[in-house]
mmCIF file of C-alpha atoms and ligand atoms in Angstrom:
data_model
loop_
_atom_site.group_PDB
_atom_site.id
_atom_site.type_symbol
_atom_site.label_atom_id
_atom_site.label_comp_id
_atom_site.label_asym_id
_atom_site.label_seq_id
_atom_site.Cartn_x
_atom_site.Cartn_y
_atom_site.Cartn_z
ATOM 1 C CA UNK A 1 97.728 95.250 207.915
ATOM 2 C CA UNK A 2 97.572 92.054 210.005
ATOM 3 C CA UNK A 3 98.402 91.618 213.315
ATOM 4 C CA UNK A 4 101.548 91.500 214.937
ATOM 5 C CA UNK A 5 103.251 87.867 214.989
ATOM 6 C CA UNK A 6 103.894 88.383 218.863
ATOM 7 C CA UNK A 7 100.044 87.509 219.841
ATOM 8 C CA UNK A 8 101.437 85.912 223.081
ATOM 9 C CA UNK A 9 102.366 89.780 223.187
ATOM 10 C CA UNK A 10 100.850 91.273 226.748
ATOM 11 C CA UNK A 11 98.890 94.579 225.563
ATOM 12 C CA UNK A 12 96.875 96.400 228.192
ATOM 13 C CA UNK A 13 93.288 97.474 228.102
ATOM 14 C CA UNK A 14 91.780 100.519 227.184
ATOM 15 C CA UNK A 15 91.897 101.718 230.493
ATOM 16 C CA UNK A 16 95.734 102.051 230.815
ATOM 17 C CA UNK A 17 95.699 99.796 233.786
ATOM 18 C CA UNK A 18 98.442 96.773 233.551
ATOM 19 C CA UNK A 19 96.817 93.316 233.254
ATOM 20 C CA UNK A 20 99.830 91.863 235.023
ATOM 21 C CA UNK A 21 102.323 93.531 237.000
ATOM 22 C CA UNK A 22 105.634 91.705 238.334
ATOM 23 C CA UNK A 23 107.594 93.089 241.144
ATOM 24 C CA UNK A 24 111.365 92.876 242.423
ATOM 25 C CA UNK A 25 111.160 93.318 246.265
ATOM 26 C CA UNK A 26 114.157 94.389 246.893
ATOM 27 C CA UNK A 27 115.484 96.975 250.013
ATOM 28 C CA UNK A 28 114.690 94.511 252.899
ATOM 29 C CA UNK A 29 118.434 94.215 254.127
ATOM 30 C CA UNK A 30 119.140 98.450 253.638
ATOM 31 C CA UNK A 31 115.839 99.407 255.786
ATOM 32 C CA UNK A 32 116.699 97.336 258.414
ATOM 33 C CA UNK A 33 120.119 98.402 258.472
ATOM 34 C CA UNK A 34 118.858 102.001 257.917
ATOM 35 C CA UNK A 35 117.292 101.606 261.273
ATOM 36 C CA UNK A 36 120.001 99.669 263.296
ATOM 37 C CA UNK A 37 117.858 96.451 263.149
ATOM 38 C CA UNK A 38 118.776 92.638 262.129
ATOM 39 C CA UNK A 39 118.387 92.197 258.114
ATOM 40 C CA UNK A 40 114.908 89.674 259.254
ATOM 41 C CA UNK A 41 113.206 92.975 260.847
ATOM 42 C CA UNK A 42 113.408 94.264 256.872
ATOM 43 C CA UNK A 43 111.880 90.900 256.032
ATOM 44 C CA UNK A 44 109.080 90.769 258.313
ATOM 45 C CA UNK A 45 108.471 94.751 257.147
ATOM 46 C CA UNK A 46 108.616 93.519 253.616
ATOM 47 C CA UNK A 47 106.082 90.668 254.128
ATOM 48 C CA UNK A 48 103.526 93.934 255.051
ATOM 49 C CA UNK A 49 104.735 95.716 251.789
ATOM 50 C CA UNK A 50 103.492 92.298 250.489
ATOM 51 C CA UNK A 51 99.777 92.582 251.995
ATOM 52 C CA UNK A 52 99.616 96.173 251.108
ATOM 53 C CA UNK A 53 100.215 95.798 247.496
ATOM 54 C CA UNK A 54 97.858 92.785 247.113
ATOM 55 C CA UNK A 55 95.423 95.214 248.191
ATOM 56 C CA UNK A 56 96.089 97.647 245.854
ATOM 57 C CA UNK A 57 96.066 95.757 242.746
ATOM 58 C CA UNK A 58 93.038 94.207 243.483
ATOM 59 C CA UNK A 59 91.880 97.837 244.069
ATOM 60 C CA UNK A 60 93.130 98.952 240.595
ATOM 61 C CA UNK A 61 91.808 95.991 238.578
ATOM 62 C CA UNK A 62 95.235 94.304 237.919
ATOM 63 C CA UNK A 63 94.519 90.669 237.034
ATOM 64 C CA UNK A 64 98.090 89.363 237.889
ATOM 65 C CA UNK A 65 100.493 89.922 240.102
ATOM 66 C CA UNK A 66 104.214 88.276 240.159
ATOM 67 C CA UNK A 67 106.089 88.849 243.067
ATOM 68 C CA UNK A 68 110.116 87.866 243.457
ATOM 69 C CA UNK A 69 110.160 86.499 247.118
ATOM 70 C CA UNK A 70 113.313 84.904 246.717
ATOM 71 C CA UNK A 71 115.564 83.880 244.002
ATOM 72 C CA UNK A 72 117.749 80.403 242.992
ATOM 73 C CA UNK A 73 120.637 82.726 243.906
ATOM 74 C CA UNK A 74 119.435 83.716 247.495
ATOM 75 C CA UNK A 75 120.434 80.161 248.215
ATOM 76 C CA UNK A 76 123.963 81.581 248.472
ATOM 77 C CA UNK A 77 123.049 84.047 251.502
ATOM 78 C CA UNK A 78 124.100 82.734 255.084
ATOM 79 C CA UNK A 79 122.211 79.793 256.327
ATOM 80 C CA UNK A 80 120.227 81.696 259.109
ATOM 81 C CA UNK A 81 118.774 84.378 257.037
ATOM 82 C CA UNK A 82 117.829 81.893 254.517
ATOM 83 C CA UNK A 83 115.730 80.218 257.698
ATOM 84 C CA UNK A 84 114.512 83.433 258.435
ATOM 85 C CA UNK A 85 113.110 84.006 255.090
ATOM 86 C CA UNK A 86 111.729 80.568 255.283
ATOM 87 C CA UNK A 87 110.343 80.857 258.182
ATOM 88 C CA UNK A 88 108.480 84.141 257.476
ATOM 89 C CA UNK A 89 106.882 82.972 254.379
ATOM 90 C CA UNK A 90 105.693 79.872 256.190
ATOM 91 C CA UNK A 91 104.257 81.797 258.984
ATOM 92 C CA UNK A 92 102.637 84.392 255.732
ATOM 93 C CA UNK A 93 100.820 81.910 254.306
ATOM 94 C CA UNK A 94 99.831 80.572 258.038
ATOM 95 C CA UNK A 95 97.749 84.038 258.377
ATOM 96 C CA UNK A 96 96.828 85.154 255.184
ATOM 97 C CA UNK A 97 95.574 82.367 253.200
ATOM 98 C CA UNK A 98 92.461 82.503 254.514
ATOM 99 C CA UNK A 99 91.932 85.968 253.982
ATOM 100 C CA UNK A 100 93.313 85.704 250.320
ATOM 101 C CA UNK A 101 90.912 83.018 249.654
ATOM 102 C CA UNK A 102 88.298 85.415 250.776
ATOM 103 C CA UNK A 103 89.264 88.014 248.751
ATOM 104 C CA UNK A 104 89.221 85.679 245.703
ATOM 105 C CA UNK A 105 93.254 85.605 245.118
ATOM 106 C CA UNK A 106 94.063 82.416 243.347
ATOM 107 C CA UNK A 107 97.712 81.553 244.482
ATOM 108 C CA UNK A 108 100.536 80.213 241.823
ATOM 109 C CA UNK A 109 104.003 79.218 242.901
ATOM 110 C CA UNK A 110 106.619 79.069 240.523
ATOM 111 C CA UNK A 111 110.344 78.297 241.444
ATOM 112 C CA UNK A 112 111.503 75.379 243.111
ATOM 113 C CA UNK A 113 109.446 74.726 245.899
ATOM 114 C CA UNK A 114 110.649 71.799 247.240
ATOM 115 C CA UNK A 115 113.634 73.122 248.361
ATOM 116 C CA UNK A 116 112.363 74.709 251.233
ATOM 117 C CA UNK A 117 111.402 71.449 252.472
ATOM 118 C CA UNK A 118 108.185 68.976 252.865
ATOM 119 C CA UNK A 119 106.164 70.903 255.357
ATOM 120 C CA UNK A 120 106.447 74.111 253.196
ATOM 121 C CA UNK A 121 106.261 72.751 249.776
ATOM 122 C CA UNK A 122 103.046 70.681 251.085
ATOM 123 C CA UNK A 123 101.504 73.514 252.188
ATOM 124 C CA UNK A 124 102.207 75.593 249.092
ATOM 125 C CA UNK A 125 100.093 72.747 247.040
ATOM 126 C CA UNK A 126 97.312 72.867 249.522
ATOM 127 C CA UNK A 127 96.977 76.731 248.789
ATOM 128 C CA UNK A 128 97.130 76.233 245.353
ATOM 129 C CA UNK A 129 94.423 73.796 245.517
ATOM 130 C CA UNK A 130 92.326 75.890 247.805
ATOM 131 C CA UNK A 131 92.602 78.659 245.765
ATOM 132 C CA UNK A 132 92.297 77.175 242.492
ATOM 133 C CA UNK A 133 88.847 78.677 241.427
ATOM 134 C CA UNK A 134 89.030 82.013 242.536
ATOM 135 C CA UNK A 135 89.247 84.416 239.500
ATOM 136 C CA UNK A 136 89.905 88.222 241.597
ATOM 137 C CA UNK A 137 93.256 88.549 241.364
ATOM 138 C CA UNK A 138 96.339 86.011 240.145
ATOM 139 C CA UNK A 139 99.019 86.011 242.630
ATOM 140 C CA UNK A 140 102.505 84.380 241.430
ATOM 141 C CA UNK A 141 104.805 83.669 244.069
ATOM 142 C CA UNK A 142 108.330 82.999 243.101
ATOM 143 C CA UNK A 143 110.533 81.318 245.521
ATOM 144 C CA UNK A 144 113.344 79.756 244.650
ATOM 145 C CA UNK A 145 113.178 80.947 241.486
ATOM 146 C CA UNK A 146 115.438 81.975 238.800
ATOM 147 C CA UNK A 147 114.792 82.653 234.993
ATOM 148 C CA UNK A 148 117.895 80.583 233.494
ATOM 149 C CA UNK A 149 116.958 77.393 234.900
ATOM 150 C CA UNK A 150 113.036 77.952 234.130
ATOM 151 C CA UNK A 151 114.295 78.157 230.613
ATOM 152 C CA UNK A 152 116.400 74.963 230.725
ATOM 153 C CA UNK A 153 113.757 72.962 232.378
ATOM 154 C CA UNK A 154 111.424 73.939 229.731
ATOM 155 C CA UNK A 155 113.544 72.701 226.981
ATOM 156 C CA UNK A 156 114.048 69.912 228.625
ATOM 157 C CA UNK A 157 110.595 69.128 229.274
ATOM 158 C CA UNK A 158 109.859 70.025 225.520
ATOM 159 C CA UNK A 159 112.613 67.597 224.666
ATOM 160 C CA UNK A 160 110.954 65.276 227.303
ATOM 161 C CA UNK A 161 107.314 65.561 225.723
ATOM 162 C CA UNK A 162 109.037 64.521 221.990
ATOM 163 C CA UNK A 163 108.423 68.127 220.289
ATOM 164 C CA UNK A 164 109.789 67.759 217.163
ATOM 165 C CA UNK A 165 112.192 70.650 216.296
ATOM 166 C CA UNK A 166 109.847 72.029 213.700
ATOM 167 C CA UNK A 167 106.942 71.915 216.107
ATOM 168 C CA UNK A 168 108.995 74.412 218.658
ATOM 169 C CA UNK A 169 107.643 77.851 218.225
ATOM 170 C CA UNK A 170 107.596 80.773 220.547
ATOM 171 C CA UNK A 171 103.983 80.336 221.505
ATOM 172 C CA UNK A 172 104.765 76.285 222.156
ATOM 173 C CA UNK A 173 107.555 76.738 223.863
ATOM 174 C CA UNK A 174 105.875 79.381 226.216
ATOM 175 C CA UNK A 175 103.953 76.386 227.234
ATOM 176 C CA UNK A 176 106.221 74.150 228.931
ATOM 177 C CA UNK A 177 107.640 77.322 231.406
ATOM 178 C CA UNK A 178 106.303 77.572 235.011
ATOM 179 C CA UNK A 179 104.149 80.778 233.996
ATOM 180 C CA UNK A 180 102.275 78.261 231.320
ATOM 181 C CA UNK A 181 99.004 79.878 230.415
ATOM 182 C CA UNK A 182 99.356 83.068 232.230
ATOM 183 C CA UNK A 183 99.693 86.394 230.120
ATOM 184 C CA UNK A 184 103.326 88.264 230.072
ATOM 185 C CA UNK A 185 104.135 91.141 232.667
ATOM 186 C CA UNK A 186 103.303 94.686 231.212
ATOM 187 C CA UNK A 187 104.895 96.315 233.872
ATOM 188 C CA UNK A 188 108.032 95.305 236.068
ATOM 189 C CA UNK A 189 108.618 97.013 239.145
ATOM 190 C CA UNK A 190 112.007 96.825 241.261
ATOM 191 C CA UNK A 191 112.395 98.673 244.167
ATOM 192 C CA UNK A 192 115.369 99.899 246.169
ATOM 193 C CA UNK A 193 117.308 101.625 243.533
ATOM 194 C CA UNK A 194 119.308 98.564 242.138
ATOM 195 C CA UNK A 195 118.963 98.411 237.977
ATOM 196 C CA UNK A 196 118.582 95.048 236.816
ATOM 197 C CA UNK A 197 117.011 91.932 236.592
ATOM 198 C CA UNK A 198 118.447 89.570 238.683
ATOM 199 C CA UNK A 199 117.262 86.621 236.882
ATOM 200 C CA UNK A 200 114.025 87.470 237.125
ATOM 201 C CA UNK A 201 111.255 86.200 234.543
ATOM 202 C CA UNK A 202 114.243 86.307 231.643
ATOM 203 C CA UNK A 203 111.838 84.795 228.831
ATOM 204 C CA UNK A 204 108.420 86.497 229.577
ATOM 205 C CA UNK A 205 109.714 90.301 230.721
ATOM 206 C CA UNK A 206 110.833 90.430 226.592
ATOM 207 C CA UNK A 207 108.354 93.586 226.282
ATOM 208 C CA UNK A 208 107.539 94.606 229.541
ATOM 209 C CA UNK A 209 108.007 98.117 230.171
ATOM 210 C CA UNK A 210 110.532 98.316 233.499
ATOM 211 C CA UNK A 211 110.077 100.611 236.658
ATOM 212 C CA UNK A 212 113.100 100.973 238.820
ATOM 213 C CA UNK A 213 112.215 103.218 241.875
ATOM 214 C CA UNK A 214 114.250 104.364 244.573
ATOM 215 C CA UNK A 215 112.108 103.438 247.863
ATOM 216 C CA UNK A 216 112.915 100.362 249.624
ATOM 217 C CA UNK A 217 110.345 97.271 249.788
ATOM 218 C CA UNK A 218 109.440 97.645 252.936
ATOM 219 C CA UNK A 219 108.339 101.125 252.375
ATOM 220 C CA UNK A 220 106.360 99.990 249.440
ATOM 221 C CA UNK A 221 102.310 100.361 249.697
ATOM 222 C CA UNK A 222 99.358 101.771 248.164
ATOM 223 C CA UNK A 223 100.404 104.857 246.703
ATOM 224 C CA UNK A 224 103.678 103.230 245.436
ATOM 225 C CA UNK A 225 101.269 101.250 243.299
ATOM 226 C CA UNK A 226 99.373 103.932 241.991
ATOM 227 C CA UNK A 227 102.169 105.858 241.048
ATOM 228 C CA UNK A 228 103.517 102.983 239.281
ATOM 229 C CA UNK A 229 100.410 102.520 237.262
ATOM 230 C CA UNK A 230 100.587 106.157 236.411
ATOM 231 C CA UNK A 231 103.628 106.024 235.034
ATOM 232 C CA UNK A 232 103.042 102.943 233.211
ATOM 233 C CA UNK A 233 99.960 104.824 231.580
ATOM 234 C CA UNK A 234 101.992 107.327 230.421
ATOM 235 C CA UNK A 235 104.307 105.614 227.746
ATOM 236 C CA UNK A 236 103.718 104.452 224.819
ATOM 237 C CA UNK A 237 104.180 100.432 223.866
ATOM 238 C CA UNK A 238 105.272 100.291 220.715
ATOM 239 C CA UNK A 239 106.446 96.277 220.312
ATOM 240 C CA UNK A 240 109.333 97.227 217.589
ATOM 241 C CA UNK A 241 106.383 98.568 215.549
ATOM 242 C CA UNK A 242 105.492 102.323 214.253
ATOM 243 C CA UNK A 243 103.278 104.719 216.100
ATOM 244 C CA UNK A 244 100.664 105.132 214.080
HETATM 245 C C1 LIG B 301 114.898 91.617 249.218
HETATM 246 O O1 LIG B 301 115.642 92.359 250.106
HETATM 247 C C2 LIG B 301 114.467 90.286 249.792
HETATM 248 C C3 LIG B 301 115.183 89.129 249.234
HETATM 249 C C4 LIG B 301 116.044 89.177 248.282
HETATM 250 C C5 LIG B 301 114.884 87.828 249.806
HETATM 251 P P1 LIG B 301 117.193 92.140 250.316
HETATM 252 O O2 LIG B 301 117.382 91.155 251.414
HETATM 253 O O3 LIG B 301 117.864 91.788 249.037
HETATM 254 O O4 LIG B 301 117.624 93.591 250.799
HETATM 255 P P2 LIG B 301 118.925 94.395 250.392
HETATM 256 O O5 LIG B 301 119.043 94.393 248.921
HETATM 257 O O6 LIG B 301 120.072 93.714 251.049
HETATM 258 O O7 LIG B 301 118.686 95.767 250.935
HETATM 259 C C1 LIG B 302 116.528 89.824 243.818
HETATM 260 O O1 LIG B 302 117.091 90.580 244.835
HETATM 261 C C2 LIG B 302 115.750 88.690 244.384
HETATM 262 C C3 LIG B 302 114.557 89.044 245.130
HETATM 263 C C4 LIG B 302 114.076 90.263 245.301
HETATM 264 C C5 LIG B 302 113.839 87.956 245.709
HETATM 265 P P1 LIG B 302 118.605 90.359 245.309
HETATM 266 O O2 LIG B 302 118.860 91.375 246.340
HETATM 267 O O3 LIG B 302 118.810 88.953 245.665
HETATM 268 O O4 LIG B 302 119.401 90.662 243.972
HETATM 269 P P2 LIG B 302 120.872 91.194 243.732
HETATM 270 O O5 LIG B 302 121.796 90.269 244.456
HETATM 271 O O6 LIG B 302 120.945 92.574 244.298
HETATM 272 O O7 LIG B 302 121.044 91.177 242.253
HETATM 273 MG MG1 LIG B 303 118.684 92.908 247.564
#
C-alpha cells in the first residue's frame, strides 16, 4: 500500500501528544457576567488563561499552538470593547514578550493586523522578528482573523503569483494561506460550551479532531490542557481510511 495522498495530513507522534493544538477562547463575556463584572474583567482573566496554557504546552511537548484572540467578525462588537480588547493585547505583548522570548516561543500572527492600527501592528512585526529563531514552542496568534477571507486572499495571491490552473494543488495552494509552512491542527479546542467554528482555520481544521468543553476561557489552565490531550489520545484518526 502507498501512502495516503493527504501528506500535508497532520498525524501525531508516537507519543499521543498533539504536534499542534488550536484553541477557541471563548467564555470571556459569560464569566464576567457570571460574577457581576464589566465583559473587559473576562478579558483581562482570559489573557491569564492565555499565559497558563502557553505553559502547559510547552510542558507537554506541543510544537504549535493557535490561539483565536479575536475574529474578522468581532469587528462588529461595540466600539469600546473592541478598544478594550485592543488595548489588552497591546499591554500582553508589553509584559510577556520578553519572557516568551526566554522561554524560546517563536511568535506568528495571522489575521489582519493592521487593523488595529500602526503602533500595534508595528509592534506585532518587531515580536515576530525577535522571536524568529526560537524553535520551543510555535505560538499563532490570530487577530483579526477569519477563515473565509484567508481563503480568498490566498486565491488571490495564487492568481497574483500566475499559478497556472493545472499547477493549483492542495499542497500548493496550502502555500499561499497565512499558516504557510506550518503543520495542520490535530486537535481544536473551544471552550465555553458553544459548538462551532466560528470561522476559525476553515481550510486547515479539515481533519482535526474537535474538543468542545464546557468551562469558560478564563477558567482555562493547566489541567484543562492535560485533559484535553488525554482525550485527544484516546481516539482513533482514521483520515477516511480503514483501521487496520
Ligand atoms: C471570547 O470571549 C473573546 C473574544 C471573542 C474576543 P467572548 O467575549 O466571546 O465571551 P462570551 O462568548 O460573550 O462569553
Ligand atoms: C469566536 O468567538 C472568536 C474568538 C474566540 C476570538 P465569538 O464569541 O466571537 O464567536 P460566536 O459569535 O459565538 O460565534
Ligand atoms: Mg463568545
Amino acid at each position: 500500500m502507498s501512502e495516503p495522498v493527504l501528506s500535508h495530513v497532520p498525524r501525531r507522534d508516537a507519543s499521543g501528544v498533539p504536534r499542534h493544538v488550536a484553541i477557541i477562547m471563548d467564555g470571556n463575556g459569560r464569566w464576567a457576567k457570571a460574577r457581576g463584572l464589566p465583559r473587559v474583567a473576562g478579558h483581562r482573566e482570559g489573557a491569564k488563561a492565555v499565559r497558563r496554557t502557553i505553559q502547559a504546552a510547552i510542558d507537554h511537548g506541543v510544537q504549535y499552538l493557535t490561539l483565536f484572540a479575536f475574529s474578522s467578525e468581532n469587528w462588529q462588537r461595540p466600539a469600546d470593547e473592541v478598544a478594550d480588547l485592543t488595548f489588552l493585547m497591546k499591554h500582553y505583548l508589553r509584559n510577556e514578550l520578553a519572557e516568551l522570548h526566554e522561554k524560546g516561543v517563536k511568535l506568528l500572527v495571522i489575521g489582519e493586523r493592521e487593523r488595529f492600527g500602526d503602533t500595534l501592528s508595528k509592534e506585532l512585526d518587531a515580536a515576530e522578528r525577535k522571536t524568529a529563531n526560537n524553535a520551543k514552542l510555535t505560538l499563532v496568534m490570530a487577530i483579526s482573523y477569519g477563515g473565509r477571507a484567508e481563503i480568498v486572499a490566498a486565491a488571490r495571491r495564487a492568481m497574483l503569483a500566475g499559478m497556472a490552473p493545472e499547477e493549483l494543488t492542495e499542497q500548493s495552494f496550502s502555500g499561499f494561506l497565512s499558516t504557510s509552512g506550518l503543520p495542520d491542527p490535530d486537535l481544536l479546542i473551544r471552550t465555553s460550551g458553544e459548538q462551532r467554528v466560528s470561522n476559525f482555520l476553515l481550510w486547515q481544521i479539515a481533519y482535526a479532531e474537535i474538543l468542545f468543553t464546557s468551562g469558560l476561557w478564563p477558567d482555562f489552565g493547566g489541567a484543562e490542557f492535560a485533559a484535553a490531550l488525554e482525550n485527544y489520545a484516546s481516539r482513533e484518526r482514521r483520515f477516511g481510511a480503514r483501521p487496520v
